[in-house]
CSV table of C-alpha atoms and ligand atoms in Angstrom, one decimal:
chain,number,residue,atom,x,y,z
A,225,MET,CA,41.5,-62.4,-37.5
A,226,ASN,CA,40.2,-59.1,-38.9
A,227,TRP,CA,37.4,-58.8,-41.4
A,228,THR,CA,38.7,-57.3,-44.7
A,229,ARG,CA,36.0,-58.4,-47.1
A,230,LYS,CA,34.0,-55.6,-48.7
A,231,HIS,CA,31.3,-57.5,-50.5
A,232,VAL,CA,29.2,-60.6,-49.9
A,233,LEU,CA,28.7,-62.0,-53.4
A,234,GLY,CA,29.0,-65.8,-52.8
A,235,ILE,CA,30.1,-68.3,-50.2
A,236,GLU,CA,32.9,-69.7,-52.5
A,237,GLU,CA,35.2,-66.7,-51.8
A,238,MET,CA,34.7,-66.7,-48.1
A,239,THR,CA,37.1,-68.5,-45.8
A,240,THR,CA,36.0,-70.7,-42.9
A,241,GLU,CA,37.3,-68.0,-40.5
A,242,GLU,CA,35.3,-65.3,-42.1
A,243,ILE,CA,32.2,-67.5,-41.8
A,244,LEU,CA,32.9,-68.0,-38.1
A,245,ILE,CA,33.3,-64.2,-37.7
A,246,THR,CA,29.8,-63.7,-39.1
A,247,PHE,CA,28.5,-66.2,-36.6
A,248,GLU,CA,30.0,-64.4,-33.6
A,249,LYS,CA,28.9,-61.0,-34.8
A,250,ALA,CA,25.3,-62.3,-35.5
A,251,ALA,CA,25.2,-63.8,-32.1
A,252,GLU,CA,26.1,-60.5,-30.6
A,253,TYR,CA,23.4,-58.7,-32.5
A,254,LEU,CA,20.8,-61.4,-31.6
A,255,GLU,CA,21.5,-60.6,-28.0
A,256,GLY,CA,21.8,-56.8,-28.6
A,257,ILE,CA,18.5,-56.4,-30.3
A,258,GLU,CA,16.7,-58.3,-27.5
A,259,LYS,CA,18.2,-55.9,-24.9
A,260,LYS,CA,17.5,-52.6,-26.6
A,261,PRO,CA,14.1,-51.0,-26.6
A,262,GLY,CA,12.5,-51.6,-30.0
A,263,GLY,CA,15.7,-53.5,-30.9
A,264,ILE,CA,17.2,-50.3,-32.3
A,265,LEU,CA,21.0,-49.9,-32.1
A,266,SER,CA,23.0,-47.0,-33.5
A,267,ASP,CA,26.0,-48.9,-34.9
A,268,LEU,CA,25.5,-47.7,-38.4
A,269,LYS,CA,23.7,-44.4,-37.6
A,270,GLY,CA,24.3,-41.9,-40.4
A,271,TYR,CA,24.9,-44.6,-43.0
A,272,THR,CA,22.6,-45.2,-45.9
A,273,ALA,CA,21.6,-48.4,-47.7
A,274,VAL,CA,19.8,-48.9,-51.0
A,275,ASN,CA,17.9,-52.1,-51.5
A,276,LEU,CA,17.7,-52.9,-55.2
A,277,PHE,CA,15.2,-55.7,-55.9
A,278,PHE,CA,14.9,-56.6,-59.5
A,279,GLU,CA,13.1,-59.9,-58.6
A,280,PRO,CA,10.2,-60.4,-56.1
A,281,SER,CA,11.2,-61.0,-52.5
A,282,THR,CA,9.3,-61.0,-49.2
A,283,ARG,CA,11.5,-62.2,-46.4
A,284,THR,CA,15.0,-61.4,-47.7
A,285,ARG,CA,13.9,-57.8,-48.5
A,286,MET,CA,12.1,-57.3,-45.2
A,287,SER,CA,14.9,-58.9,-43.3
A,288,PHE,CA,17.5,-56.6,-44.8
A,289,GLU,CA,15.3,-53.6,-44.3
A,290,LEU,CA,14.8,-54.5,-40.6
A,291,ALA,CA,18.5,-55.2,-40.2
A,292,GLN,CA,19.3,-51.8,-41.6
A,293,LYS,CA,16.8,-50.0,-39.4
A,294,ARG,CA,17.9,-51.9,-36.3
A,295,LEU,CA,21.4,-50.6,-37.0
A,296,GLY,CA,20.1,-47.0,-37.2
A,297,MET,CA,20.6,-46.8,-41.1
A,298,GLU,CA,18.7,-44.7,-43.5
A,299,VAL,CA,17.0,-47.0,-46.0
A,300,ILE,CA,16.0,-46.5,-49.7
A,301,ASN,CA,14.0,-49.2,-51.4
A,302,PHE,CA,14.0,-49.6,-55.1
A,303,SER,CA,11.8,-51.9,-57.2
A,304,ALA,CA,12.6,-52.5,-60.8
A,305,GLY,CA,9.0,-52.0,-61.9
A,306,THR,CA,8.7,-48.5,-60.6
A,307,SER,CA,12.1,-47.2,-61.7
A,308,SER,CA,13.6,-45.8,-64.9
A,309,LEU,CA,14.6,-49.3,-65.8
A,310,ALA,CA,11.0,-49.4,-67.1
A,311,LYS,CA,12.1,-46.4,-69.3
A,312,GLY,CA,15.0,-48.3,-70.7
A,313,GLU,CA,17.8,-47.2,-68.4
A,314,THR,CA,20.4,-50.0,-68.3
A,315,PHE,CA,21.5,-51.8,-65.2
A,316,ILE,CA,25.0,-50.2,-65.2
A,317,ASP,CA,23.5,-46.7,-65.5
A,318,THR,CA,21.2,-47.5,-62.5
A,319,ILE,CA,24.2,-48.6,-60.4
A,320,GLN,CA,26.2,-45.5,-61.5
A,321,THR,CA,23.3,-43.2,-60.7
A,322,ILE,CA,22.9,-44.7,-57.2
A,323,ASP,CA,26.6,-44.6,-56.6
A,324,ALA,CA,26.8,-40.9,-57.5
A,325,MET,CA,24.4,-40.3,-54.6
A,326,ASN,CA,27.1,-41.4,-52.1
A,327,ILE,CA,25.4,-44.3,-50.4
A,328,ASP,CA,27.1,-46.8,-48.1
A,329,ALA,CA,25.8,-50.2,-49.1
A,330,ILE,CA,23.8,-51.8,-51.9
A,331,VAL,CA,21.7,-54.9,-51.3
A,332,MET,CA,20.5,-56.5,-54.5
A,333,ARG,CA,18.5,-59.3,-56.0
A,334,HIS,CA,18.5,-60.0,-59.7
A,335,VAL,CA,17.3,-62.7,-62.0
A,336,GLN,CA,20.6,-62.7,-63.9
A,337,PRO,CA,23.5,-64.7,-62.3
A,338,GLY,CA,26.6,-62.5,-61.7
A,339,THR,CA,24.9,-59.1,-61.6
A,340,PRO,CA,26.0,-58.3,-58.0
A,341,GLU,CA,29.6,-58.9,-59.1
A,342,LEU,CA,29.0,-56.7,-62.1
A,343,ALA,CA,27.6,-53.9,-59.8
A,344,THR,CA,30.9,-53.9,-57.8
A,345,ARG,CA,32.7,-52.6,-60.9
A,346,TYR,CA,30.5,-49.5,-61.0
A,347,THR,CA,30.3,-48.5,-57.3
A,348,ASP,CA,32.7,-48.0,-54.5
A,349,CYS,CA,30.3,-49.2,-51.8
A,350,PRO,CA,29.8,-52.7,-50.5
A,351,VAL,CA,27.4,-54.9,-52.5
A,352,LEU,CA,25.5,-57.7,-50.7
A,353,ASN,CA,23.9,-60.3,-52.8
A,354,GLY,CA,20.3,-61.0,-51.9
A,355,GLY,CA,20.1,-63.7,-54.6
A,356,ASP,CA,21.2,-63.8,-58.3
A,357,GLY,CA,19.2,-66.2,-60.5
A,358,SER,CA,19.9,-69.8,-59.5
A,359,ARG,CA,23.5,-69.0,-58.8
A,360,ALA,CA,23.9,-67.9,-55.2
A,361,HIS,CA,22.1,-66.7,-52.1
A,362,PRO,CA,24.9,-66.3,-49.6
A,363,THR,CA,23.1,-64.4,-46.9
A,364,GLN,CA,20.4,-67.1,-46.7
A,365,ALA,CA,23.1,-69.8,-46.4
A,366,LEU,CA,24.9,-67.9,-43.7
A,367,LEU,CA,21.8,-67.4,-41.7
A,368,ASP,CA,21.0,-71.1,-42.0
A,369,LEU,CA,24.5,-72.1,-40.9
A,370,PHE,CA,24.3,-69.6,-38.1
A,371,THR,CA,21.0,-71.2,-36.9
A,372,ILE,CA,22.7,-74.6,-36.7
A,373,TRP,CA,25.8,-73.1,-35.0
A,374,ASN,CA,23.8,-71.1,-32.5
A,375,ARG,CA,22.2,-74.2,-31.3
A,376,GLY,CA,25.6,-75.6,-30.4
A,377,ILE,CA,25.5,-78.3,-33.1
A,378,ASP,CA,28.9,-79.5,-34.4
A,379,PHE,CA,29.2,-79.3,-38.1
A,380,GLU,CA,31.9,-82.0,-38.3
A,381,GLY,CA,30.2,-85.1,-39.7
A,382,LEU,CA,26.8,-83.5,-39.5
A,383,LYS,CA,24.5,-85.3,-42.0
A,384,VAL,CA,22.4,-82.8,-43.9
A,385,ALA,CA,19.8,-83.9,-46.4
A,386,ILE,CA,18.8,-81.1,-48.9
A,387,VAL,CA,15.5,-82.2,-50.4
A,388,GLY,CA,13.6,-80.9,-53.4
A,389,ASP,CA,14.1,-78.6,-56.4
A,390,ILE,CA,17.9,-78.3,-56.1
A,391,LEU,CA,18.3,-77.6,-59.8
A,392,HIS,CA,16.8,-74.1,-59.6
A,393,SER,CA,17.9,-73.3,-56.0
A,394,ARG,CA,20.4,-70.6,-55.4
A,395,VAL,CA,20.0,-71.4,-51.7
A,396,ALA,CA,21.1,-75.0,-52.2
A,397,ARG,CA,24.2,-74.0,-54.1
A,398,SER,CA,25.3,-71.5,-51.4
A,399,GLU,CA,24.2,-73.9,-48.6
A,400,VAL,CA,26.4,-76.8,-50.0
A,401,LEU,CA,29.5,-74.6,-50.3
A,402,GLY,CA,29.1,-73.4,-46.7
A,403,LEU,CA,28.3,-76.8,-45.2
A,404,GLN,CA,31.3,-78.4,-47.0
A,405,LYS,CA,33.6,-75.7,-45.7
A,406,LEU,CA,32.4,-76.4,-42.1
A,407,GLY,CA,32.8,-80.2,-42.5
A,408,ALA,CA,29.2,-81.4,-42.9
A,409,GLU,CA,28.2,-84.4,-45.0
A,410,ILE,CA,25.5,-83.6,-47.6
A,411,ILE,CA,23.0,-85.8,-49.3
A,412,LEU,CA,21.0,-84.4,-52.2
A,413,VAL,CA,17.5,-85.8,-52.3
A,414,GLY,CA,15.0,-85.3,-55.2
A,415,PRO,CA,13.7,-86.5,-58.5
A,416,PRO,CA,16.7,-87.1,-61.0
A,417,ALA,CA,15.5,-84.2,-63.2
A,418,LEU,CA,15.9,-81.8,-60.2
A,419,ILE,CA,19.4,-82.8,-59.1
A,420,PRO,CA,21.9,-80.6,-61.1
A,421,GLY,CA,25.0,-82.0,-62.8
A,422,ASP,CA,27.3,-79.3,-61.4
A,423,LEU,CA,26.5,-80.5,-57.8
A,424,VAL,CA,26.7,-84.2,-58.6
A,425,SER,CA,30.3,-83.8,-59.6
A,426,ARG,CA,31.2,-82.2,-56.2
A,427,GLY,CA,31.2,-85.6,-54.5
A,428,MET,CA,28.0,-85.5,-52.6
A,429,GLU,CA,25.7,-88.5,-51.9
A,430,ILE,CA,22.6,-88.5,-54.2
A,431,GLU,CA,19.4,-90.2,-53.2
A,432,HIS,CA,16.1,-90.4,-55.0
A,433,ASP,CA,14.2,-92.2,-52.3
A,434,ILE,CA,13.8,-90.1,-49.2
A,435,ASP,CA,12.7,-93.0,-47.1
A,436,ASN,CA,16.2,-94.6,-47.5
A,437,ILE,CA,17.8,-91.8,-45.6
A,438,ILE,CA,15.1,-90.3,-43.3
A,439,GLU,CA,16.3,-92.2,-40.2
A,440,ASP,CA,20.0,-91.3,-40.5
A,441,ILE,CA,20.1,-87.6,-40.9
A,442,ASP,CA,20.6,-84.7,-38.5
A,443,ILE,CA,19.2,-81.8,-40.6
A,444,LEU,CA,16.3,-82.1,-43.1
A,445,TYR,CA,16.6,-79.0,-45.3
A,446,LEU,CA,13.5,-78.7,-47.6
A,447,LEU,CA,13.2,-76.6,-50.7
A,448,ARG,CA,10.2,-75.4,-52.6
A,449,ILE,CA,9.5,-76.5,-56.2
A,450,GLN,CA,10.4,-73.2,-58.2
A,451,LYS,CA,7.7,-73.3,-60.9
A,452,GLU,CA,8.6,-69.7,-62.0
A,453,ARG,CA,12.1,-70.9,-63.1
A,454,MET,CA,10.8,-74.0,-65.0
A,455,ALA,CA,10.1,-73.7,-68.7
A,456,GLU,CA,8.9,-77.3,-68.7
A,457,ALA,CA,7.3,-79.6,-66.1
A,458,PHE,CA,10.0,-81.3,-64.0
A,459,ILE,CA,7.6,-83.2,-61.8
A,460,PRO,CA,4.4,-85.1,-62.8
A,461,ASN,CA,2.2,-83.0,-60.4
A,462,GLU,CA,2.3,-81.6,-56.9
A,463,GLU,CA,0.2,-84.4,-55.2
A,464,GLU,CA,2.6,-87.0,-56.6
A,465,TYR,CA,5.6,-85.0,-55.4
A,466,PHE,CA,4.1,-84.7,-51.9
A,467,LYS,CA,3.6,-88.4,-51.8
A,468,ILE,CA,7.1,-89.3,-52.8
A,469,TYR,CA,9.2,-86.5,-51.3
A,470,GLY,CA,6.9,-84.4,-49.1
A,471,ILE,CA,7.5,-84.3,-45.3
A,472,ASN,CA,4.4,-85.3,-43.4
A,473,LYS,CA,4.0,-86.3,-39.8
A,474,ASP,CA,4.8,-89.9,-40.4
A,475,ARG,CA,8.0,-89.2,-42.2
A,476,LEU,CA,9.0,-86.6,-39.6
A,477,ALA,CA,8.4,-89.1,-36.8
A,478,LYS,CA,10.9,-91.5,-38.4
A,479,THR,CA,13.7,-88.9,-38.1
A,480,LYS,CA,16.2,-89.1,-35.1
A,481,GLU,CA,15.1,-87.4,-31.9
A,482,ASN,CA,17.4,-84.5,-32.4
A,483,CYS,CA,17.0,-84.1,-36.1
A,484,TYR,CA,15.9,-80.6,-37.2
A,485,LEU,CA,13.7,-79.5,-40.0
A,486,MET,CA,14.7,-76.3,-41.9
A,487,HIS,CA,13.4,-74.4,-44.9
A,488,PRO,CA,14.4,-71.0,-46.5
A,489,GLY,CA,10.8,-70.1,-47.3
A,490,PRO,CA,8.6,-69.4,-49.0
A,491,VAL,CA,6.9,-72.7,-47.9
A,492,ASN,CA,4.4,-74.4,-50.2
A,493,ARG,CA,2.3,-76.3,-47.7
A,494,GLY,CA,1.0,-79.6,-49.1
A,495,VAL,CA,3.8,-79.8,-51.7
A,496,GLU,CA,7.1,-80.2,-49.9
A,497,ILE,CA,5.7,-80.0,-46.3
A,498,GLU,CA,2.5,-80.9,-44.6
A,499,ALA,CA,0.6,-77.8,-43.4
A,500,GLY,CA,1.2,-77.4,-39.6
A,501,LEU,CA,4.8,-78.8,-39.6
A,502,VAL,CA,6.3,-75.3,-39.8
A,503,ASN,CA,5.5,-74.9,-36.1
A,504,HIS,CA,6.5,-78.5,-35.1
A,505,PRO,CA,9.0,-78.7,-32.2
A,506,LYS,CA,11.6,-80.1,-34.6
A,507,SER,CA,11.2,-77.1,-37.0
A,508,LEU,CA,13.7,-74.3,-37.0
A,509,ILE,CA,11.9,-72.5,-39.8
A,510,LEU,CA,10.8,-69.5,-37.8
A,511,GLU,CA,14.1,-69.4,-35.9
A,512,GLN,CA,15.8,-69.1,-39.3
A,513,VAL,CA,13.7,-66.0,-40.1
A,514,ARG,CA,14.5,-64.5,-36.7
A,515,ASN,CA,18.2,-65.2,-37.0
A,516,GLY,CA,18.2,-63.8,-40.5
A,517,VAL,CA,17.9,-60.3,-39.3
A,518,ALA,CA,20.8,-60.6,-36.9
A,519,MET,CA,23.0,-62.2,-39.6
A,520,ARG,CA,22.2,-59.4,-42.0
A,521,MET,CA,23.0,-56.8,-39.4
A,522,ALA,CA,26.3,-58.6,-38.9
A,523,LEU,CA,27.1,-58.6,-42.7
A,524,LEU,CA,26.2,-54.9,-43.1
A,525,SER,CA,28.3,-53.9,-40.1
A,526,LEU,CA,31.3,-56.1,-41.2
A,527,CYS,CA,31.2,-54.9,-44.8
A,528,ILE,CA,30.7,-51.2,-44.1
A,529,LYS,CA,32.8,-50.8,-40.9
A,530,GLY,CA,35.0,-53.9,-41.0
A,531,SER,CA,33.9,-54.8,-37.5
B,748,LIG,C1,14.6,-68.3,-51.5
B,748,LIG,C2,15.0,-67.5,-52.7
B,748,LIG,O1,14.5,-66.5,-53.0
B,748,LIG,O2,16.0,-67.9,-53.3
B,748,LIG,N1,13.9,-67.6,-50.6
B,748,LIG,C3,14.5,-66.8,-49.7
B,748,LIG,O3,15.2,-65.9,-50.1
B,748,LIG,N2,14.3,-67.0,-48.4
B,748,LIG,C4,14.1,-69.6,-51.9
B,748,LIG,C5,12.9,-69.7,-52.8
B,748,LIG,O4,12.5,-68.7,-53.5
B,748,LIG,O5,12.3,-70.8,-52.9
């Protein structure tokens, strides 16, 4: 099958075949960057990417920038605070201005759900969604799924517990869509106030007591409490949360021998995870970060060149 998709806006519109193509391509790049001096390839030499971040980001932004540089691309970084947006220029004007400069890809993050899709109407180049509000974070989901796939783990019947602030998590929404397409079973774990109704209706298991499921799962996917998206308190306090839902050594010791711990970052040590467990042998957290660059290289190449 050939890749015909121009944008990466969400997992919902991707077919299982397309998801598998991204895995194959990311695996190639993972190997490719290890072989080349400095990890620099020239697959997209002469092409230019603009990274438009209207919301803070550390790893997604760095990961995309690294991916672009490793493909030999020219990179322009744009932060909302230092642009004409501060002078009142609208989002659409900003996209049209960038488009007029003839660039080859836009990577964007925005607090408003749906803005990457809106951007596609005002530019001819591929748009890759680096996170829109609480709606979607497709490249994070793809790099997570790739991390599982690249370890030779079968998705069919794989039991994945997503634990924490699911309500505010764009990662969880994209993760769920991808996992379901690949045949995994999902259990959403967290306080009732942080499990969103839109996901409950998608036929997943819901659990409020992590100790009920800890021994049965294959992947323990943790999420941070997103205080910046909360207008009110959703949990009593962080110490209580850690006691009830946090992963400490004792809880991790109860998981199956080949159960893996994952987290999209940023990690809040002592809230959802005990300090020190990031580097535990069961943790794939840093592998996710490493694989993220290869996945983003794959998506840039596929969307810009179709291969
Ligand atoms: C996530 C995000 O920004 O949505 N982080 C990331 O991109 N790796 C998750 C979060 O902010 O908690």
